[in-house]
CSV table of C-alpha atoms in Angstrom, one decimal:
chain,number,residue,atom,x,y,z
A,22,UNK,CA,31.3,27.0,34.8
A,23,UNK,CA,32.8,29.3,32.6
A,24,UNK,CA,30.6,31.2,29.4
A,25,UNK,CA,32.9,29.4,27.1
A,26,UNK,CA,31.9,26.0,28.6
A,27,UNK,CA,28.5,26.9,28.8
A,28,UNK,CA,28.0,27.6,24.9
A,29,UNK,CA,30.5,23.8,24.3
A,30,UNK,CA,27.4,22.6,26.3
A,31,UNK,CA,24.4,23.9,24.6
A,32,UNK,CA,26.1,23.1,21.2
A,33,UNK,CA,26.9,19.4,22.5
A,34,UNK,CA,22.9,19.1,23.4
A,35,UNK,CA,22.1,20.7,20.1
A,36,UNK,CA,24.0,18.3,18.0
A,37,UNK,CA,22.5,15.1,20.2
A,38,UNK,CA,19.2,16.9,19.6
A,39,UNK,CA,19.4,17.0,16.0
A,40,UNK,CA,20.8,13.3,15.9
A,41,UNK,CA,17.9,11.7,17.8
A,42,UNK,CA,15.7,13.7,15.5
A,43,UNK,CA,17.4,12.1,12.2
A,44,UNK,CA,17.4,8.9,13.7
A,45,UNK,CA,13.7,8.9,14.6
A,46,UNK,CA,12.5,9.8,11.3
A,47,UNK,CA,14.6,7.4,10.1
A,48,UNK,CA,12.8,5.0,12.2
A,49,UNK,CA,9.5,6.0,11.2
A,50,UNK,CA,10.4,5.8,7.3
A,51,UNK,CA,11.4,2.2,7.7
A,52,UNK,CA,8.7,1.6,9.3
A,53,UNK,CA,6.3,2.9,6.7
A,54,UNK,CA,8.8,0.9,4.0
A,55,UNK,CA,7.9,-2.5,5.7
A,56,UNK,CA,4.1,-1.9,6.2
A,57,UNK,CA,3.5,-1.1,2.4
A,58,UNK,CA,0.0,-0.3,2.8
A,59,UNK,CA,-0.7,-1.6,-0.8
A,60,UNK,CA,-4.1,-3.0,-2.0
A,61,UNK,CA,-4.0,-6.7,-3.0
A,62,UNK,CA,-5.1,-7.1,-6.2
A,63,UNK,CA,-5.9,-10.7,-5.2
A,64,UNK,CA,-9.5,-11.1,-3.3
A,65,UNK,CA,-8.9,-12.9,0.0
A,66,UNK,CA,-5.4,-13.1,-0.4
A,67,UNK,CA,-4.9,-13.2,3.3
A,68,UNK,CA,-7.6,-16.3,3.7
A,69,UNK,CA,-8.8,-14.2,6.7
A,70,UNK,CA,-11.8,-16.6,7.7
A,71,UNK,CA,-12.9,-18.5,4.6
A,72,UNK,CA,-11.6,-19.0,1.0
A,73,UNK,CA,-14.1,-16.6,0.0
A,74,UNK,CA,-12.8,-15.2,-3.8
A,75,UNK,CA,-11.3,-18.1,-5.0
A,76,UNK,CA,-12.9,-20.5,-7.2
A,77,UNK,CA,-12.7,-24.5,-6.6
A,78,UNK,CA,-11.4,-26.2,-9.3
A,79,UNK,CA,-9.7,-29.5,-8.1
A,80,UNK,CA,-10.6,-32.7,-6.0
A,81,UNK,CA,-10.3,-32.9,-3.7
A,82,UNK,CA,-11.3,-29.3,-2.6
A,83,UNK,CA,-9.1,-27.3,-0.3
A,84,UNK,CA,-10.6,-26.5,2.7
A,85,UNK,CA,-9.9,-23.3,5.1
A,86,UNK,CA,-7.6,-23.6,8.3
A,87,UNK,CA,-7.1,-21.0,11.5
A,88,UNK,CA,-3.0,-22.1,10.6
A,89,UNK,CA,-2.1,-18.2,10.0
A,90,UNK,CA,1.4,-17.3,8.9
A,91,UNK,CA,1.3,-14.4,11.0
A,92,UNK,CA,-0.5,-16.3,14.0
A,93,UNK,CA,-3.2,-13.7,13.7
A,94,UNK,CA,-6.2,-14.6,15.8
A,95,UNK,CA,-9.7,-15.0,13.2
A,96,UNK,CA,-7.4,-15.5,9.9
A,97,UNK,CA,-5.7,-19.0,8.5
A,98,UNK,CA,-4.9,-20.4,5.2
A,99,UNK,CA,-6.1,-22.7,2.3
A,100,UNK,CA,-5.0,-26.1,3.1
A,101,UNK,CA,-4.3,-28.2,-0.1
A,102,UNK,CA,-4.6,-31.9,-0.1
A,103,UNK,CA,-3.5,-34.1,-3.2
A,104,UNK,CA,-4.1,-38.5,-3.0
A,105,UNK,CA,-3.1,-39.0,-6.3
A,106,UNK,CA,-1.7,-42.6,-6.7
A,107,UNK,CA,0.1,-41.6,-10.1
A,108,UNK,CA,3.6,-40.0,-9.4
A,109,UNK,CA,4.2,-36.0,-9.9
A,110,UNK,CA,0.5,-35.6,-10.5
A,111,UNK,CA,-0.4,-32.0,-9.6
A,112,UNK,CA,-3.7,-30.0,-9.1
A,113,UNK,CA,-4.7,-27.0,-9.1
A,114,UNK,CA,-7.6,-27.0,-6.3
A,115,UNK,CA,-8.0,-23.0,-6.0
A,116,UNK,CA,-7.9,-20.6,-9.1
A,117,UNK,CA,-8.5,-16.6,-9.3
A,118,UNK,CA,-9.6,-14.2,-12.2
A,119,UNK,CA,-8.0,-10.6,-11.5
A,120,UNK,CA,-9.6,-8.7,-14.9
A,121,UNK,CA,-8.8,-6.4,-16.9
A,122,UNK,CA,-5.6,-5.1,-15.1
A,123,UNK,CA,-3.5,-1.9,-16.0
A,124,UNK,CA,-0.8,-2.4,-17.9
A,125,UNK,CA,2.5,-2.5,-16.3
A,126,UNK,CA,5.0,-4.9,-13.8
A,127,UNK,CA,3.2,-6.7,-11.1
A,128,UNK,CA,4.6,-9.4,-8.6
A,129,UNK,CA,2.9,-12.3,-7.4
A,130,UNK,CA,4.0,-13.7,-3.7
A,131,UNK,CA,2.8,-16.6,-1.5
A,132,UNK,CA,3.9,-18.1,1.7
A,133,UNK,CA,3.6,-22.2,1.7
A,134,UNK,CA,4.0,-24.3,4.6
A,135,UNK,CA,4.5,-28.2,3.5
A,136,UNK,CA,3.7,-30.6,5.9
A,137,UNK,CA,6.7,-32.8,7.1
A,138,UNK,CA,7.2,-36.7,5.6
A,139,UNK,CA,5.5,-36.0,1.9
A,140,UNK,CA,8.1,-35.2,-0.6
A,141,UNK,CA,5.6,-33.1,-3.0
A,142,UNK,CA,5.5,-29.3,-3.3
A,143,UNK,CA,3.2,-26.6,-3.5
A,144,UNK,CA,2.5,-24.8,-7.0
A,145,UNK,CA,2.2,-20.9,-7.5
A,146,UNK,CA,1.4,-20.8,-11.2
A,147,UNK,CA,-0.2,-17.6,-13.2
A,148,UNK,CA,-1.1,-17.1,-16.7
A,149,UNK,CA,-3.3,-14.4,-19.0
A,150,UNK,CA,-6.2,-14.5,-21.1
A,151,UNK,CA,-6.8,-12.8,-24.1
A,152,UNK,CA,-10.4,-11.5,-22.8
A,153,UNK,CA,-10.6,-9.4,-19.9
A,154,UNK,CA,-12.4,-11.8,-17.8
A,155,UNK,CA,-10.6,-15.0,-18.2
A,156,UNK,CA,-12.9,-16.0,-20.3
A,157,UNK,CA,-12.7,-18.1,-23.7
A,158,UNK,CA,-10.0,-20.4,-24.9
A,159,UNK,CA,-6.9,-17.9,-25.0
A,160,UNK,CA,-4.9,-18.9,-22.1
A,161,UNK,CA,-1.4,-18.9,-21.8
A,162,UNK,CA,0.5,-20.6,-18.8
A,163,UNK,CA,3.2,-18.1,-18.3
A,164,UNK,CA,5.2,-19.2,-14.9
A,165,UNK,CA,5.0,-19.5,-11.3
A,166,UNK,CA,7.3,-21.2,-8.5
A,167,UNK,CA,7.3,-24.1,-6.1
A,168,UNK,CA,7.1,-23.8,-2.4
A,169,UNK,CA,8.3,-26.9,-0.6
A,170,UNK,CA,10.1,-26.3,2.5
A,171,UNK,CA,9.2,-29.1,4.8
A,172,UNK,CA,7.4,-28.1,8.2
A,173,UNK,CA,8.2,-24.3,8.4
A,174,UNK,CA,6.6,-21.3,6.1
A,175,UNK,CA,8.4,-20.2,3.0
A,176,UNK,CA,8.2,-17.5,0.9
A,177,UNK,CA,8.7,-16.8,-2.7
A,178,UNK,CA,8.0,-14.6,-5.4
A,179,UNK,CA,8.0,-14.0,-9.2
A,180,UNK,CA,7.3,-11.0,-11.3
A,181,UNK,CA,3.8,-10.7,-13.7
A,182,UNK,CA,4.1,-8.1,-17.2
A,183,UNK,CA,0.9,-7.3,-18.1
A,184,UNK,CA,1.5,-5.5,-21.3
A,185,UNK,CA,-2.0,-5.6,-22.9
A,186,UNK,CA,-5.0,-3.5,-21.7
A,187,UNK,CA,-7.7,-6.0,-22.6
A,188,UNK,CA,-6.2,-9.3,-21.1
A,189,UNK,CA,-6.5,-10.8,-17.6
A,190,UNK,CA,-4.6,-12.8,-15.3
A,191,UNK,CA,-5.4,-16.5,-14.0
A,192,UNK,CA,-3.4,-17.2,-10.7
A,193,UNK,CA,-3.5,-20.9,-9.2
A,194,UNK,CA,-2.6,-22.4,-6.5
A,195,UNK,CA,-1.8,-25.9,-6.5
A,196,UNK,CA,0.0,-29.2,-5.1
A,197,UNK,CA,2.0,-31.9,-6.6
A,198,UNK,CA,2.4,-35.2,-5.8
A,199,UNK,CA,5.9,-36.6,-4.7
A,200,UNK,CA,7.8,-38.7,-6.8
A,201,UNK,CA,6.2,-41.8,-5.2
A,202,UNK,CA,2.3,-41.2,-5.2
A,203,UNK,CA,2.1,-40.4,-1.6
A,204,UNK,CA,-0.7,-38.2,-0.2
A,205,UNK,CA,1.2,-34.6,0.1
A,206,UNK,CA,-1.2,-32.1,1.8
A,207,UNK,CA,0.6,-28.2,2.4
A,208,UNK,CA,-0.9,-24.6,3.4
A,209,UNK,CA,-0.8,-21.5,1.2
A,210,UNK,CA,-1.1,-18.1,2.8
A,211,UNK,CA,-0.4,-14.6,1.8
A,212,UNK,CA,-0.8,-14.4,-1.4
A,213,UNK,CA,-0.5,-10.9,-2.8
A,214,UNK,CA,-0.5,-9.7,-6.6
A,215,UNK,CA,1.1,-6.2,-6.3
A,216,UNK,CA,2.5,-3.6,-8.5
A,217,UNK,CA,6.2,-3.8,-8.8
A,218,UNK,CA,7.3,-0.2,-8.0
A,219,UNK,CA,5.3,0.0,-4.8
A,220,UNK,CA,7.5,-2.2,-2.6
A,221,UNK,CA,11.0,-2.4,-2.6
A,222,UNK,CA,11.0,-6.0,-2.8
A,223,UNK,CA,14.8,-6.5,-2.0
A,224,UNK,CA,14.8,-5.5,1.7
A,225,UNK,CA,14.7,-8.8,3.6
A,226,UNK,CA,11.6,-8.6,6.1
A,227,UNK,CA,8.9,-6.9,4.3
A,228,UNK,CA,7.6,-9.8,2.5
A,229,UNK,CA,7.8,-13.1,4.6
């Protein structure tokens, strides 16, 4: 092989060199975009063994299940049950108190698995007191989303402004009733409160 064809060769390997390079610390930044190691700001989001950090507040109570979104071994969900004879009747069975949060954009997710033949829904709702412990009379209901998909897990999402150092957030998790009074029962798993400009929430994958 001529010198000439020697250096084409080494230049060749080089470029293939550099390529595999780019493309493996491309790997390795996407990668570290879908773990997005940040902290819940939810206790227990995750339901990994018990529904320890939430507070009861409905009848009846939910109750803890090893039915994982992820499948992971040890963890599970909150199973929600409503038997509510009156029609669109919801409840709120679970509840949370995240205090005195920093001001800024925050989004609150949840994954909810509906069990087939019940035509009710799931309920993400959120609102903020005017203390920084949920305390007191100053609540308002500000929004949330419905999670009914039938039989599979669904996930969903909605942005929380907290623009008021001394307030708090209330987030609930409920179920409604269908449209005829039937027993509707769902899980609820996953549930993260997060600041907004940590993930970037519009690549499909990260958040399930």
């Amino acid at each position: 092989m001529s010198d000439r064809s020697c250096a084409i060769c080494s230049l060749l390997l080089r470029a293939r060199r550099r390529s595999t390079l780019r493309t493996a610390v491309a790997g390795l930044l996407l990668a570290a975009a879908f773990a997005c190691p940040a902290q819940n700001m939810l206790a227990n989001g995750d339901f990994d063994a018990d529904l320890t950090g939430w507070i009861a507040s409905g009848s009846p109570p939910a109750v803890w299940d090893g039915f994982d979104v992820d499948n992971r071994p040890g963890s599970g969900s909150a199973l929600l049950t409503n038997q509510s004879a009156s029609a669109n009747q919801r409840l709120y069975p679970l509840r949370q108190c995240i205090e005195s949060p920093p001001v800024g954009s925050y989004v609150l997710y949840a994954s909810g698995y509906l069990v087939g033949g019940t035509a009710g829904r799931l309920v993400i709702s959120y609102g903020v007191h005017n203390t920084s412990d949920c305390s007191g009379t100053g609540f308002t209901a500000i929004g949330g989303y419905y999670l009914g998909a039938a039989d599979q897990w669904q996930r969903n999402a909605i942005g929380v402004p907290v623009d008021h150092a001394q307030s708090s957030i209330e987030v609930s998790l409920g179920i409604e009733e269908d449209p005829d009074g039937g027993e509707v029962e769902g899980y609820l798993d996953a549930v993260h409160l997060l600041p907004d400009a940590v993930c970037d929430h519009s690549v499909a994958g990260i958040w399930r």
